[in-house]
Short mmCIF file of C-alpha atoms in Angstrom, two decimals:
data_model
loop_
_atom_site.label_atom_id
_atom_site.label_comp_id
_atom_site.label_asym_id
_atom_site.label_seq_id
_atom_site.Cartn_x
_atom_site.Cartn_y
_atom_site.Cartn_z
CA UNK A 8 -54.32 78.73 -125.54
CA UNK A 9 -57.11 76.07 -123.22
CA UNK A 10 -55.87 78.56 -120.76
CA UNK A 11 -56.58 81.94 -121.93
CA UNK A 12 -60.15 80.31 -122.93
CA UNK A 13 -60.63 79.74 -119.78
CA UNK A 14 -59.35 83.44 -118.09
CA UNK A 15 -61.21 84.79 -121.21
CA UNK A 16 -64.67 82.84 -119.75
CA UNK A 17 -64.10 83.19 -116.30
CA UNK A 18 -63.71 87.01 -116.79
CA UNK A 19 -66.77 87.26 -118.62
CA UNK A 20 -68.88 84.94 -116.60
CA UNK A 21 -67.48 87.72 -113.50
CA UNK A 22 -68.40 90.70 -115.53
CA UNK A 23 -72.21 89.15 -116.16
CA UNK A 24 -72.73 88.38 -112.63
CA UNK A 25 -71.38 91.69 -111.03
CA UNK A 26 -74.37 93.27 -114.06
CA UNK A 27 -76.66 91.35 -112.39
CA UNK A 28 -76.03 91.45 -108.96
CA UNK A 29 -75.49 95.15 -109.07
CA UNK A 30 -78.77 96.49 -110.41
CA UNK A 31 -80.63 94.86 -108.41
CA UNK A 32 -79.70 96.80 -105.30
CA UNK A 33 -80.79 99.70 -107.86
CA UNK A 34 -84.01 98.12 -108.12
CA UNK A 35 -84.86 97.36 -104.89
CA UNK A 36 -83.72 101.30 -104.01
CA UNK A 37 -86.74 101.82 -106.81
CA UNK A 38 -89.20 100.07 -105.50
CA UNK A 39 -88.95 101.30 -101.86
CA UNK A 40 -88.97 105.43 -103.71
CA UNK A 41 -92.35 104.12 -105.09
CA UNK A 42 -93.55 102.36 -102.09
CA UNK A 43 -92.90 105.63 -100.26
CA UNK A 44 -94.61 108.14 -102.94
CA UNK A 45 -97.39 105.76 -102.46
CA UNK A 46 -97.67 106.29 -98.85
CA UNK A 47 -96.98 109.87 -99.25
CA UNK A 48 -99.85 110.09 -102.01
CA UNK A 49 -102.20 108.65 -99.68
CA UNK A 50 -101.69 110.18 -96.30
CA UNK A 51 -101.38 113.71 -98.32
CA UNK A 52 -104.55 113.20 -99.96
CA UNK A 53 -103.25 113.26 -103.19
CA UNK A 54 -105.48 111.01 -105.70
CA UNK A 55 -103.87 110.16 -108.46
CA UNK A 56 -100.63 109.97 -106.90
CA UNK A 57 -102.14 107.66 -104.67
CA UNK A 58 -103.08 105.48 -107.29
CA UNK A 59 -100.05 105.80 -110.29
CA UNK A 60 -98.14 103.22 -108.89
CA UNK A 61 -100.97 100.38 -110.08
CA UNK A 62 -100.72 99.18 -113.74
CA UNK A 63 -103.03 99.29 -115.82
CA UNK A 64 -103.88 95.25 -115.39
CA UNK A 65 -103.60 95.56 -111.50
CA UNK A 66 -105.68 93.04 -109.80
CA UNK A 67 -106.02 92.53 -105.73
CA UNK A 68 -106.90 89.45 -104.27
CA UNK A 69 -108.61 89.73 -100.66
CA UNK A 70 -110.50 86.78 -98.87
CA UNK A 71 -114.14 87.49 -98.81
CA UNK A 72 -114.06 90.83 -101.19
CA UNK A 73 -114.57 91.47 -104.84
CA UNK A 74 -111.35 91.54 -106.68
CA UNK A 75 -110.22 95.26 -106.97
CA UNK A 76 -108.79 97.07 -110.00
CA UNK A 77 -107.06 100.49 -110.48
CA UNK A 78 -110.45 101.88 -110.72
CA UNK A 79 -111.68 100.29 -107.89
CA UNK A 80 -109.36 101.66 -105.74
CA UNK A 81 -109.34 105.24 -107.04
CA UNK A 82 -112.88 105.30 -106.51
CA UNK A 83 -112.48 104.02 -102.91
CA UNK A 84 -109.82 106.74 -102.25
CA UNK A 85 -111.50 109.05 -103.43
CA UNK A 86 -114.57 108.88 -101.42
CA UNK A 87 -112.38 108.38 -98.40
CA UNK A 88 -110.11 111.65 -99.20
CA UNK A 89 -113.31 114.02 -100.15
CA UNK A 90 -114.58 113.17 -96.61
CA UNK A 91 -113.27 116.63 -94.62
CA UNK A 92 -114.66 114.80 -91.64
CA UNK A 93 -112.29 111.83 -91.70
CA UNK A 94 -107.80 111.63 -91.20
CA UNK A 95 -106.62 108.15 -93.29
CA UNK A 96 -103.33 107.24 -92.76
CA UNK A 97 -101.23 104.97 -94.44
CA UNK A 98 -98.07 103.40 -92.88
CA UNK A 99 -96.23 100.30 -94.22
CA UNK A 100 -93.07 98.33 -93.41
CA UNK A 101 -91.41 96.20 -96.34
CA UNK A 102 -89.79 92.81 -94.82
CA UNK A 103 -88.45 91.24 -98.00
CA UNK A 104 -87.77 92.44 -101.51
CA UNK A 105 -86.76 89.84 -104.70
CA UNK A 106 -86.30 91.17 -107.48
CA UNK A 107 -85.90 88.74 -110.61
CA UNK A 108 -85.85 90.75 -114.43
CA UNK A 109 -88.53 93.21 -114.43
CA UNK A 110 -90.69 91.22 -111.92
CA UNK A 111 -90.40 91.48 -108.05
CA UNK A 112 -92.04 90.55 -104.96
CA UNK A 113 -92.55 92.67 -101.87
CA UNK A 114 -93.02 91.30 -98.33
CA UNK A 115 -94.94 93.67 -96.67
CA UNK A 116 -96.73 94.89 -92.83
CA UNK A 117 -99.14 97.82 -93.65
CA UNK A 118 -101.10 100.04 -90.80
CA UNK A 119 -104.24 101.67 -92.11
CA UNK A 120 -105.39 104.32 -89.52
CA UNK A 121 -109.04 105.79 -89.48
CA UNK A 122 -109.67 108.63 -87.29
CA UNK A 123 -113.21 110.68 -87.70
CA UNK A 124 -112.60 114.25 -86.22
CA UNK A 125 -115.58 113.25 -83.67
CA UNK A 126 -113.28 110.62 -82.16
CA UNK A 127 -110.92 110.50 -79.86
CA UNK A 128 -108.72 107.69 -81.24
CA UNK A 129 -108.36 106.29 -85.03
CA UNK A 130 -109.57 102.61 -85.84
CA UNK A 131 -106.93 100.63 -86.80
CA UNK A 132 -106.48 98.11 -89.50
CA UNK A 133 -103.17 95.95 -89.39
CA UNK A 134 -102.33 93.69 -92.84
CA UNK A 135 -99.56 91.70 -94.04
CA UNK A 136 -99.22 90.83 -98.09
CA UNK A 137 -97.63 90.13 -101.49
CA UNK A 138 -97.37 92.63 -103.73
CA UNK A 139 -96.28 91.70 -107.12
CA UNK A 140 -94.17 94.28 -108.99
CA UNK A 141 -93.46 95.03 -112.56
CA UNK A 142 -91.09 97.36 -113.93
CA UNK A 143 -92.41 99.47 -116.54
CA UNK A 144 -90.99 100.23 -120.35
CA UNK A 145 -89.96 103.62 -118.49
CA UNK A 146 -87.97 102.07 -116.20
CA UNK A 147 -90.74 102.57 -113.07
CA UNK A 148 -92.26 99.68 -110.82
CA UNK A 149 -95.80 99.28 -110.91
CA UNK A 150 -98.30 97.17 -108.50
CA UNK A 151 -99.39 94.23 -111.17
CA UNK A 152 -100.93 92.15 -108.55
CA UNK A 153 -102.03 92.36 -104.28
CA UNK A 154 -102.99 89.93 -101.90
CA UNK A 155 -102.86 91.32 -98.09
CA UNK A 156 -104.94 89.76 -95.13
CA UNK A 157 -105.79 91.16 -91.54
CA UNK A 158 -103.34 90.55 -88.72
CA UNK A 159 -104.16 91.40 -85.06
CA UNK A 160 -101.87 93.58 -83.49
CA UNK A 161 -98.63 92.22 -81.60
CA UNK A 162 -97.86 92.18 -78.09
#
């Protein structure tokens, strides 16, 4: 009988870790879609695309600026998109995704690229950052918290 107890635990302790193992390569897939519609949103000029994948309690940290909301940002887009003058592009590279219950972390290398149509190259702004993800009651991850910080550009 000790031994069947144990087969019976062993099996079960098996079945719990393949559960948990195996969604979060699901999850990860899920954050990367969102982290792309993002990027999409923005570089397409799309506004409230480019700003769905915030929650609603989204804070970003940045050294030496105000602490930005939802808002803040959608605002800031916005201005920058209505400009017919001005191409922003948004490029990022994750490094590292952790995902842990519904929160996660994301490692990430973005390129921000500002070209006004009377110039003949785009100013570039290079960042690395956190981003703190939550996964939503409908099953989506959302931006709950930022922090990125300027990196010069490698060699």
């Amino acid at each position: 009988m000790k031994l069947n107890t144990k087969h019976l635990i062993l099996f079960f302790s098996f079945l719990i870790s393949y559960n948990i193992v195996s969604a979060q390569p699901d999850d990860v897939i899920a954050i990367k879609n969102e982290l792309n519609k993002w990027m999409k949103a923005y570089n397409q000029k799309d506004l409230n695309n480019s700003v769905s994948i915030f929650a609603e309690n989204y804070i970003g940290f940045y050294a030496g600026h105000p602490d930005q909301t939802g808002n803040s940002i959608k605002e800031q887009n916005d201005e920058v998109f209505k400009n017919k003058y001005l191409k922003a592009t948004l490029s990022m590279e994750v490094t590292e995704i952790e995902v842990g219950g519904d929160l996660a972390y994301v490692s990430i290398k973005q390129k921000w690229a500002f070209k006004p149509s009377i110039a003949n190259t785009a100013q570039i702004a290079l960042e690395k950052g956190i981003l703190i993800m939550k996964k939503q009651s409908d099953g989506k991850w959302k931006i709950i918290r930022s922090s990125t910080f300027p990196v010069s550009a490698q060699k």
